[in-house]
Amino acid sequence: MSGDHPDFLWRTHDPKRSYEVVIVGGGGHGLATAYYLAREHGITDVAVLEKGWLAGGNVTRNTTIIRSNYLWDESAAIYEHSLKLWEGLAEELDYDLLFDQRGVLNLAHTLPDVRAGVRRVNANRLNGIDAEWLEPDAVAEVCPILNMSPSARYTVLGATFQQRGGIARHENVAWGYARAADALGVDLVQGCEVTGIEVDRERAVAVETTRGRIAAGRIALVAAGHSSVLAGLAGVELPIRSHPLQALVSELYEQVLDTVVMSNAVHVYVSQAHKGELVMGAGIDPYVSYAQRGSFHVIERQLAAALELFPIFAQARVLRTWAGIVDVSPDASPIVGPTPVDGLYVNCGWGTGGFKATPGSGWALAWTLAHGEPHELNAPFGLERFATGALIDEHGAAAVAH
Amino acid sequence: MLLVPCPWCGPRDEVEFSYGGQAEVAYPRDPAALSDEEWARYVFFRDNPRGRFRERWVHTHGCRRWFDVTRDTVTHEVHVRRD
């Protein structure tokens, strides 16, 4: 640890016998939920239960891309709310998040890509979200190392560009929320796995854990890839499938890329971290898995596409690859709200793109827990939409193949 | 990389296959009789177990036939059914 950095950012708690709110899952969304419950609603009798260690899951396994350029009004509202929270977050948490609005390009390689991109830019603007359509010359100006040759394997026909998008240092985000939640009185309990959910007359009243029974006024499951397993403990079924999503980093290089580049068509998204490593993500592995590892050919294809787009990456060396288990929903949109069991709430289905939503997701779930009903931001993202048919299909804007 | 046991061609590399999700999901006998909730269950809800899972694969770049395997979603170990 460096000189002025404290040894511990939060206290270690043994769980109490009961809490007003129990949040299951100590990742970004769970910690953000706890923070906003305490900060916005004055509810501090809150525990965050984490089976491993805080921020050991997807919040530190993602490629840290932040943007709000989703197609539909419902998504635009919640992701843009999240982006606005990002814009003041480092100051609010008094913690450096290395949040950097370096812009996000979404490349178009085919005519359908171009049409979808232009449509999305127009939809974004109507929703008050900054978005531009860039012709190839303008794309080359924003990102000079892109292979813009008309004979390239993946010809760049244009791109959407959101200047306010960017990246942040993901572990700092989790730690910033954890420290702030702890300071407001939230109990952060690590090494505490939930093994059962006690339901009494159709109401969830307690969780069984590896550290004993903990009663709760309200329980929120915020466990990404493990959401189905947890909800199943209360007899609630979710339309979620858990898949590995792989990413990798290169060794450290001088800065060559000062924006984020994503390509839906070839399933690669790239940025360069402040330290210098190239950070790249792939599409999901097709099979259901909880193994936090994926198949090599997925990485191989992702790198092949990256090399076509960025010829100078040919000299780069891969340092590390890994996978997180993502909770993929049928319409590539999250599920945030109540369940058929009273007092039991879920926040899941963020799939391949949850990191950007961390502040907005926590904010909306905290509101929902405080009021016992969804906020208008997350009301469209209820579990009932799969029966009503009011899906929010964001497969186009989600950017990762499902 | 998974080694997928095609019952007709033997164990082959995962890249030869496409994934079909949960096995033994029957099309509803009388679709028109289903409520919206029942229809949603058929269309959108699938088992997502941590552990053994019956699933479909198709040998796309081989014999092109569909088959079921049981695979552990934590260890990725494939259990071939003997029946």
Coordinates of C-alpha atoms in Angstrom, one line a residue:
Chain A
M1 CA 0.0 0.0 0.0
S2 CA 1.3 3.4 -0.8
G3 CA 1.9 6.1 1.9
D4 CA -1.4 7.9 2.4
H5 CA -3.7 5.1 1.3
P6 CA -5.7 3.6 4.2
D7 CA -5.3 -0.1 4.9
F8 CA -9.0 -0.6 5.0
L9 CA -11.8 1.4 3.2
W10 CA -14.6 -0.2 5.2
R11 CA -15.2 -2.0 8.4
T12 CA -15.6 -5.8 8.6
H13 CA -18.9 -6.8 10.2
D14 CA -20.4 -9.9 11.6
P15 CA -24.0 -10.0 10.5
K16 CA -26.7 -8.9 13.0
R17 CA -29.8 -11.2 13.5
S18 CA -32.0 -8.9 11.5
Y19 CA -32.0 -5.9 9.2
E20 CA -34.6 -3.7 7.6
V21 CA -33.1 -4.5 4.1
V22 CA -30.8 -7.3 3.2
I23 CA -29.0 -7.0 -0.2
V24 CA -27.6 -10.3 -1.5
G25 CA -24.5 -9.7 -3.6
G26 CA -21.6 -7.4 -2.9
G27 CA -20.8 -6.3 -6.4
G28 CA -21.2 -2.9 -8.0
H29 CA -25.0 -2.9 -8.2
G30 CA -25.5 -4.3 -4.7
L31 CA -23.1 -1.8 -3.1
A32 CA -24.6 1.1 -5.1
T33 CA -28.1 0.0 -3.9
A34 CA -26.9 0.0 -0.3
Y35 CA -25.3 3.5 -0.7
Y36 CA -28.4 5.1 -2.3
L37 CA -30.7 3.5 0.3
A38 CA -28.7 5.1 3.0
R39 CA -27.9 8.4 1.2
E40 CA -31.2 9.1 -0.6
H41 CA -33.7 7.4 1.7
G42 CA -32.0 7.5 5.2
I43 CA -32.4 3.7 5.4
T44 CA -29.2 2.5 7.1
D45 CA -30.3 -0.7 8.8
V46 CA -29.0 -2.5 5.7
A47 CA -26.6 -5.4 5.2
V48 CA -24.9 -6.4 2.0
L49 CA -24.2 -10.1 2.1
E50 CA -21.4 -11.3 -0.2
K51 CA -20.4 -15.0 -0.4
G52 CA -16.9 -14.2 -1.5
W53 CA -15.2 -10.9 -1.2
L54 CA -16.6 -7.5 -2.2
A55 CA -16.3 -6.7 -5.9
G56 CA -15.0 -10.2 -6.7
G57 CA -17.4 -10.8 -9.5
N58 CA -18.5 -9.1 -12.6
V59 CA -17.9 -5.5 -11.4
T60 CA -14.2 -6.2 -11.7
R61 CA -14.4 -8.6 -14.7
N62 CA -15.9 -6.2 -17.2
T63 CA -14.4 -3.9 -19.8
T64 CA -15.6 -0.8 -18.0
I65 CA -17.4 0.8 -20.9
I66 CA -19.9 3.5 -20.0
R67 CA -22.5 4.9 -22.4
S68 CA -26.2 5.6 -22.6
N69 CA -26.9 5.3 -26.3
Y70 CA -29.7 2.7 -26.2
L71 CA -32.5 2.7 -28.6
W72 CA -35.8 2.6 -26.7
D73 CA -37.2 5.4 -24.5
E74 CA -37.3 3.1 -21.4
S75 CA -33.6 2.2 -21.8
A76 CA -32.5 5.7 -22.7
A77 CA -34.1 7.0 -19.5
I78 CA -32.4 4.6 -17.1
Y79 CA -29.0 4.4 -18.8
E80 CA -29.0 8.2 -19.2
H81 CA -29.9 8.7 -15.6
S82 CA -27.0 6.4 -14.8
L83 CA -24.6 8.4 -17.0
K84 CA -25.7 11.6 -15.3
L85 CA -24.9 10.0 -11.9
W86 CA -21.5 8.9 -13.2
E87 CA -20.8 12.5 -14.1
G88 CA -20.9 13.6 -10.5
L89 CA -19.9 10.4 -8.8
A90 CA -16.2 10.8 -8.1
E91 CA -17.0 14.1 -6.3
E92 CA -20.0 12.6 -4.5
L93 CA -18.1 9.6 -3.2
D94 CA -14.9 11.6 -2.8
Y95 CA -13.0 8.9 -4.5
D96 CA -11.1 8.9 -7.7
L97 CA -12.9 6.6 -10.2
L98 CA -10.7 7.5 -13.2
F99 CA -14.0 8.3 -15.0
D100 CA -13.0 9.5 -18.4
Q101 CA -15.5 10.7 -21.0
R102 CA -13.3 9.8 -23.9
G103 CA -16.2 9.0 -26.2
V104 CA -17.6 5.7 -27.5
L105 CA -17.6 4.7 -31.2
N106 CA -20.0 2.0 -32.4
L107 CA -18.8 0.9 -35.9
A108 CA -21.0 0.1 -38.8
H109 CA -19.7 -2.5 -41.3
T110 CA -22.7 -3.2 -43.4
L111 CA -25.7 -1.2 -44.8
P112 CA -28.0 -2.7 -42.1
D113 CA -25.5 -1.5 -39.5
V114 CA -25.5 2.0 -41.0
R115 CA -29.3 2.1 -41.0
A116 CA -29.5 0.8 -37.4
G117 CA -26.8 3.3 -36.3
V118 CA -28.5 6.3 -37.9
R119 CA -31.8 5.3 -36.4
R120 CA -30.3 4.9 -33.0
V121 CA -28.6 8.4 -33.2
N122 CA -31.9 9.9 -34.0
A123 CA -33.6 8.1 -31.2
N124 CA -30.9 9.1 -28.8
R125 CA -31.2 12.8 -29.8
L126 CA -35.0 12.7 -29.3
N127 CA -34.3 11.4 -25.8
G128 CA -31.8 14.2 -25.1
I129 CA -28.8 12.0 -25.3
D130 CA -25.7 13.2 -27.1
A131 CA -25.2 11.2 -30.2
E132 CA -23.6 11.8 -33.6
W133 CA -23.5 9.8 -36.8
L134 CA -19.9 9.9 -38.2
E135 CA -19.1 9.3 -41.8
P136 CA -15.9 7.3 -42.4
D137 CA -13.6 10.4 -42.7
A138 CA -14.8 11.6 -39.3
V139 CA -14.4 8.1 -37.8
A140 CA -10.8 8.2 -39.0
E141 CA -10.3 11.5 -37.3
V142 CA -11.6 10.3 -34.0
C143 CA -9.6 7.0 -34.2
P144 CA -6.6 7.3 -36.5
I145 CA -5.4 3.7 -35.9
L146 CA -8.6 2.1 -37.3
N147 CA -8.1 0.3 -40.6
M148 CA -10.2 2.5 -42.9
S149 CA -9.1 0.8 -46.1
P150 CA -12.1 0.1 -48.5
S151 CA -10.6 -3.4 -49.0
A152 CA -10.4 -4.2 -45.3
R153 CA -12.1 -7.4 -44.1
Y154 CA -14.4 -5.3 -42.0
T155 CA -15.0 -2.1 -43.9
V156 CA -15.9 0.8 -41.8
L157 CA -18.9 2.5 -43.3
G158 CA -19.5 4.9 -40.5
A159 CA -20.1 4.9 -36.7
T160 CA -22.3 6.3 -34.0
F161 CA -20.4 8.4 -31.5
Q162 CA -21.3 9.4 -28.0
Q163 CA -18.7 11.8 -26.6
R164 CA -20.0 11.6 -23.0
G165 CA -19.4 7.9 -23.0
G166 CA -16.1 6.5 -21.7
I167 CA -14.5 4.3 -19.2
A168 CA -13.8 4.2 -15.4
R169 CA -11.6 2.1 -13.2
H170 CA -14.0 -0.6 -12.1
E171 CA -12.6 -1.6 -8.7
N172 CA -12.5 2.0 -7.6
V173 CA -16.2 2.3 -8.4
A174 CA -17.0 -0.7 -6.1
W175 CA -14.6 0.5 -3.4
G176 CA -15.9 4.0 -3.6
Y177 CA -19.5 2.8 -3.1
A178 CA -18.4 0.4 -0.4
R179 CA -16.6 3.0 1.6
A180 CA -19.4 5.5 1.3
A181 CA -22.1 2.9 2.2
D182 CA -20.0 1.8 5.2
A183 CA -19.6 5.4 6.4
L184 CA -23.3 5.8 6.3
G185 CA -23.8 2.8 8.6
V186 CA -24.4 -0.1 6.1
D187 CA -23.0 -3.5 7.3
L188 CA -20.8 -5.0 4.6
V189 CA -20.6 -8.8 5.3
Q190 CA -18.1 -10.8 3.3
G191 CA -17.8 -14.6 3.3
C192 CA -21.5 -15.0 3.9
E193 CA -23.3 -17.1 1.4
V194 CA -27.1 -17.2 1.2
T195 CA -28.2 -20.8 1.2
G196 CA -31.9 -20.4 1.7
I197 CA -34.7 -17.9 1.6
E198 CA -37.5 -18.3 4.3
V199 CA -40.9 -17.5 2.9
D200 CA -43.8 -17.2 5.3
R201 CA -47.3 -16.9 3.9
E202 CA -46.0 -15.7 0.5
R203 CA -43.7 -13.2 2.1
A204 CA -39.9 -13.4 2.3
V205 CA -38.9 -12.9 5.9
A206 CA -35.3 -14.1 6.3
V207 CA -32.3 -15.5 4.6
E208 CA -30.4 -18.6 5.7
T209 CA -26.7 -18.1 5.4
T210 CA -23.4 -19.9 6.1
R211 CA -23.3 -17.5 9.0
G212 CA -26.7 -18.1 10.4
R213 CA -30.3 -16.9 9.8
I214 CA -30.8 -13.2 9.1
A215 CA -34.3 -11.8 9.3
A216 CA -35.1 -9.0 6.8
G217 CA -37.9 -6.6 6.1
R218 CA -37.0 -6.6 2.5
I219 CA -34.6 -8.7 0.5
A220 CA -33.0 -7.7 -2.8
L221 CA -31.2 -10.3 -4.9
V222 CA -28.4 -8.5 -6.9
A223 CA -26.3 -11.4 -7.9
A224 CA -25.9 -11.2 -11.7
G225 CA -25.0 -14.7 -13.1
H226 CA -26.3 -16.4 -9.9
S227 CA -29.7 -14.7 -9.9
S228 CA -31.6 -17.9 -11.0
V229 CA -30.0 -20.0 -8.3
L230 CA -30.9 -17.4 -5.6
A231 CA -34.4 -16.7 -6.8
G232 CA -34.9 -20.5 -7.0
L233 CA -34.4 -20.6 -3.2
A234 CA -37.7 -18.7 -2.8
G235 CA -39.4 -20.7 -5.6
V236 CA -39.2 -17.7 -8.0
E237 CA -38.2 -18.5 -11.6
L238 CA -36.5 -16.0 -13.8
P239 CA -36.1 -15.9 -17.6
I240 CA -32.4 -15.7 -17.2
R241 CA -29.6 -17.8 -18.7
S242 CA -26.1 -17.6 -17.3
H243 CA -23.2 -17.5 -19.8
P244 CA -19.5 -16.9 -19.7
L245 CA -18.5 -13.5 -21.1
Q246 CA -14.8 -13.3 -21.9
A247 CA -12.4 -10.4 -21.9
L248 CA -8.6 -9.9 -22.0
V249 CA -5.9 -7.4 -21.5
S250 CA -2.6 -6.9 -23.2
E251 CA 0.7 -5.9 -21.7
L252 CA 1.2 -2.2 -21.1
Y253 CA 1.8 0.0 -24.1
E254 CA 2.1 3.7 -24.9
Q255 CA -1.2 5.4 -25.4
V256 CA -2.4 4.7 -29.0
L257 CA -6.2 4.7 -28.4
D258 CA -7.9 7.6 -26.7
T259 CA -11.5 6.6 -27.3
V260 CA -13.6 3.4 -26.9
V261 CA -14.3 1.4 -30.1
M262 CA -17.0 -1.2 -30.3
S263 CA -18.1 -3.3 -33.2
N264 CA -21.4 -5.2 -32.8
A265 CA -20.9 -7.1 -36.1
V266 CA -17.5 -8.6 -35.3
H267 CA -18.0 -8.8 -31.5
V268 CA -15.1 -6.9 -30.2
Y269 CA -14.9 -3.8 -28.1
V270 CA -11.6 -2.1 -27.2
S271 CA -10.3 0.6 -25.0
Q272 CA -6.9 1.4 -23.6
A273 CA -6.7 1.8 -19.8
H274 CA -4.9 4.8 -18.3
K275 CA -2.1 2.4 -17.2
G276 CA -1.6 1.4 -20.9
E277 CA -3.1 -2.1 -21.3
L278 CA -5.5 -2.7 -24.2
V279 CA -8.8 -4.0 -22.7
M280 CA -10.9 -6.1 -25.1
G281 CA -14.2 -8.0 -24.7
A282 CA -15.7 -10.7 -26.8
G283 CA -19.2 -12.1 -27.3
I284 CA -20.7 -14.6 -24.9
D285 CA -19.9 -18.3 -25.0
P286 CA -23.0 -19.9 -26.3
Y287 CA -23.6 -22.5 -23.6
V288 CA -25.0 -22.1 -20.1
S289 CA -22.2 -22.0 -17.5
Y290 CA -21.3 -20.9 -14.0
A291 CA -17.6 -21.8 -14.5
Q292 CA -16.1 -18.3 -14.9
R293 CA -14.1 -19.5 -17.9
G294 CA -14.9 -19.8 -21.6
S295 CA -13.7 -21.5 -24.7
F296 CA -10.5 -20.4 -26.4
H297 CA -11.9 -20.1 -29.9
V298 CA -14.1 -17.3 -28.7
I299 CA -11.0 -15.3 -27.7
E300 CA -9.3 -16.3 -30.9
R301 CA -12.1 -15.0 -33.1
Q302 CA -12.3 -11.8 -31.1
L303 CA -8.6 -11.2 -31.5
A304 CA -8.8 -12.0 -35.2
A305 CA -11.4 -9.3 -35.6
A306 CA -9.5 -6.9 -33.5
L307 CA -6.4 -7.3 -35.7
E308 CA -8.4 -6.7 -38.8
L309 CA -9.7 -3.4 -37.3
F310 CA -6.4 -2.4 -35.7
P311 CA -3.4 -3.7 -37.6
I312 CA -1.0 -2.2 -35.1
F313 CA -2.3 -4.6 -32.4
A314 CA -0.5 -7.4 -34.2
Q315 CA 2.6 -6.7 -32.2
A316 CA 0.7 -6.6 -28.9
R317 CA 0.9 -9.5 -26.4
V318 CA -2.0 -10.9 -24.4
L319 CA -1.3 -10.7 -20.7
R320 CA -4.4 -12.3 -19.3
T321 CA -7.9 -13.6 -20.3
W322 CA -10.8 -14.3 -18.0
A323 CA -14.6 -14.7 -17.9
G324 CA -17.5 -13.4 -15.8
I325 CA -20.9 -15.1 -15.6
V326 CA -23.5 -12.8 -17.1
D327 CA -27.2 -13.0 -16.6
V328 CA -28.7 -12.8 -20.1
S329 CA -32.4 -11.9 -20.4
P330 CA -34.6 -12.7 -23.5
D331 CA -34.8 -9.0 -24.6
A332 CA -31.2 -7.9 -23.5
S333 CA -32.8 -5.6 -20.9
P334 CA -32.6 -5.9 -17.2
I335 CA -35.2 -7.1 -14.7
V336 CA -35.5 -4.7 -11.8
G337 CA -38.3 -4.8 -9.4
P338 CA -40.6 -6.9 -7.2
T339 CA -41.2 -10.7 -7.6
P340 CA -44.3 -12.7 -6.9
V341 CA -43.0 -13.2 -3.4
D342 CA -43.8 -10.2 -1.2
G343 CA -40.7 -8.5 0.2
L344 CA -38.4 -10.1 -2.4
Y345 CA -36.9 -8.0 -5.1
V346 CA -34.6 -8.8 -8.0
N347 CA -32.1 -6.7 -9.9
C348 CA -30.7 -8.9 -12.7
G349 CA -30.6 -9.5 -16.4
W350 CA -28.1 -6.7 -17.1
G351 CA -26.3 -9.4 -19.1
T352 CA -23.2 -8.2 -20.9
G353 CA -23.6 -4.5 -20.1
G354 CA -24.2 -3.9 -16.4
F355 CA -21.2 -1.9 -15.4
K356 CA -22.3 1.3 -17.1
A357 CA -25.6 1.0 -15.3
T358 CA -24.2 0.6 -11.8
P359 CA -25.2 4.0 -10.4
G360 CA -28.6 4.1 -12.1
S361 CA -29.4 0.5 -11.2
G362 CA -28.5 1.0 -7.6
W363 CA -30.4 4.3 -7.5
A364 CA -33.6 2.8 -9.0
L365 CA -33.5 -0.3 -6.8
A366 CA -32.9 1.7 -3.7
W367 CA -36.0 3.8 -4.5
T368 CA -38.0 0.6 -5.2
L369 CA -36.9 -0.9 -1.8
A370 CA -37.7 2.3 0.0
H371 CA -41.1 2.8 -1.4
G372 CA -42.1 -0.8 -1.9
E373 CA -42.9 -0.2 -5.6
P374 CA -40.8 0.5 -8.7
H375 CA -39.7 4.0 -9.6
E376 CA -40.9 5.1 -13.1
L377 CA -37.3 4.5 -14.3
N378 CA -37.4 0.8 -13.6
A379 CA -41.2 0.2 -13.8
P380 CA -41.0 -0.9 -17.5
F381 CA -38.3 -3.4 -16.5
G382 CA -40.5 -5.7 -14.4
L383 CA -40.7 -9.4 -14.5
E384 CA -44.3 -9.2 -15.8
R385 CA -43.3 -7.9 -19.2
F386 CA -42.5 -11.4 -20.4
A387 CA -46.2 -12.2 -20.0
T388 CA -47.6 -8.9 -21.2
G389 CA -45.3 -8.8 -24.2
A390 CA -44.0 -5.3 -23.4
L391 CA -40.5 -6.3 -24.1
I392 CA -37.7 -3.8 -24.4
D393 CA -35.6 -5.3 -27.1
E394 CA -32.1 -3.9 -26.9
H395 CA -30.2 -6.6 -28.8
G396 CA -29.0 -3.9 -31.3
A397 CA -27.7 -1.5 -28.7
A398 CA -26.4 -4.1 -26.3
A399 CA -23.4 -4.5 -28.6
V400 CA -22.5 -8.0 -27.5
A401 CA -23.9 -11.0 -29.4
H402 CA -26.3 -13.1 -27.4
Chain B
M1 CA -12.9 -25.5 -25.6
L2 CA -15.4 -28.2 -25.0
L3 CA -15.1 -31.7 -26.5
V4 CA -18.7 -32.6 -27.5
P5 CA -19.6 -36.2 -27.8
C6 CA -21.6 -36.6 -31.1
P7 CA -23.4 -39.9 -30.8
W8 CA -22.8 -40.6 -34.5
C9 CA -19.3 -39.1 -35.1
G10 CA -17.7 -39.4 -31.7
P11 CA -16.1 -36.7 -29.6
R12 CA -15.4 -33.6 -31.7
D13 CA -14.2 -30.1 -31.1
E14 CA -16.8 -27.6 -29.9
V15 CA -16.3 -25.3 -33.0
E16 CA -18.1 -28.0 -35.1
F17 CA -21.3 -27.6 -33.2
S18 CA -24.1 -25.2 -32.5
Y19 CA -25.8 -24.9 -29.2
G20 CA -29.5 -25.6 -28.8
G21 CA -30.2 -24.8 -25.1
Q22 CA -32.3 -26.8 -22.7
A23 CA -33.4 -30.3 -23.9
E24 CA -36.8 -31.8 -23.7
V25 CA -38.8 -28.5 -24.0
A26 CA -42.0 -29.7 -25.6
Y27 CA -44.1 -27.5 -27.8
P28 CA -47.5 -26.9 -26.1
R29 CA -50.1 -29.5 -27.1
D30 CA -52.8 -26.9 -27.4
P31 CA -51.1 -23.4 -27.8
A32 CA -54.4 -21.5 -28.2
A33 CA -55.5 -22.8 -24.7
L34 CA -52.5 -21.3 -22.9
S35 CA -52.8 -18.2 -20.8
D36 CA -50.3 -15.3 -21.4
E37 CA -48.3 -16.5 -18.3
E38 CA -48.2 -20.1 -19.6
W39 CA -47.1 -18.9 -23.0
A40 CA -44.4 -16.7 -21.5
R41 CA -43.2 -19.7 -19.6
Y42 CA -42.9 -21.8 -22.7
V43 CA -41.2 -19.0 -24.8
F44 CA -38.9 -17.3 -22.3
F45 CA -38.3 -19.4 -19.2
R46 CA -35.7 -22.1 -19.2
D47 CA -33.9 -24.0 -16.5
N48 CA -30.6 -22.4 -15.6
P49 CA -29.1 -24.8 -13.1
R50 CA -25.8 -24.6 -11.4
G51 CA -24.8 -28.2 -11.9
R52 CA -26.1 -30.9 -14.2
F53 CA -28.1 -29.7 -17.3
R54 CA -29.7 -31.6 -20.1
E55 CA -29.1 -29.7 -23.3
R56 CA -29.2 -29.8 -27.1
W57 CA -26.4 -29.6 -29.5
V58 CA -26.3 -29.9 -33.3
H59 CA -23.3 -31.1 -35.2
T60 CA -23.5 -28.3 -37.7
H61 CA -20.1 -28.9 -39.5
G62 CA -20.4 -32.7 -39.3
C63 CA -23.4 -35.0 -39.6
R64 CA -25.8 -32.1 -38.9
R65 CA -27.9 -34.2 -36.5
W66 CA -29.3 -33.0 -33.2
F67 CA -28.7 -34.8 -29.9
D68 CA -28.9 -34.4 -26.1
V69 CA -26.1 -34.4 -23.6
T70 CA -26.0 -33.9 -19.8
R71 CA -23.3 -31.4 -19.0
D72 CA -22.2 -30.0 -15.6
T73 CA -22.5 -26.2 -15.9
V74 CA -19.8 -25.7 -13.2
T75 CA -17.1 -28.3 -14.2
H76 CA -18.2 -28.5 -18.0
E77 CA -17.9 -32.2 -17.6
V78 CA -20.1 -34.0 -20.2
H79 CA -22.0 -37.1 -19.0
V80 CA -23.0 -39.3 -21.9
R81 CA -26.3 -41.0 -21.3
R82 CA -26.3 -44.7 -21.8
D83 CA -29.7 -46.0 -22.5

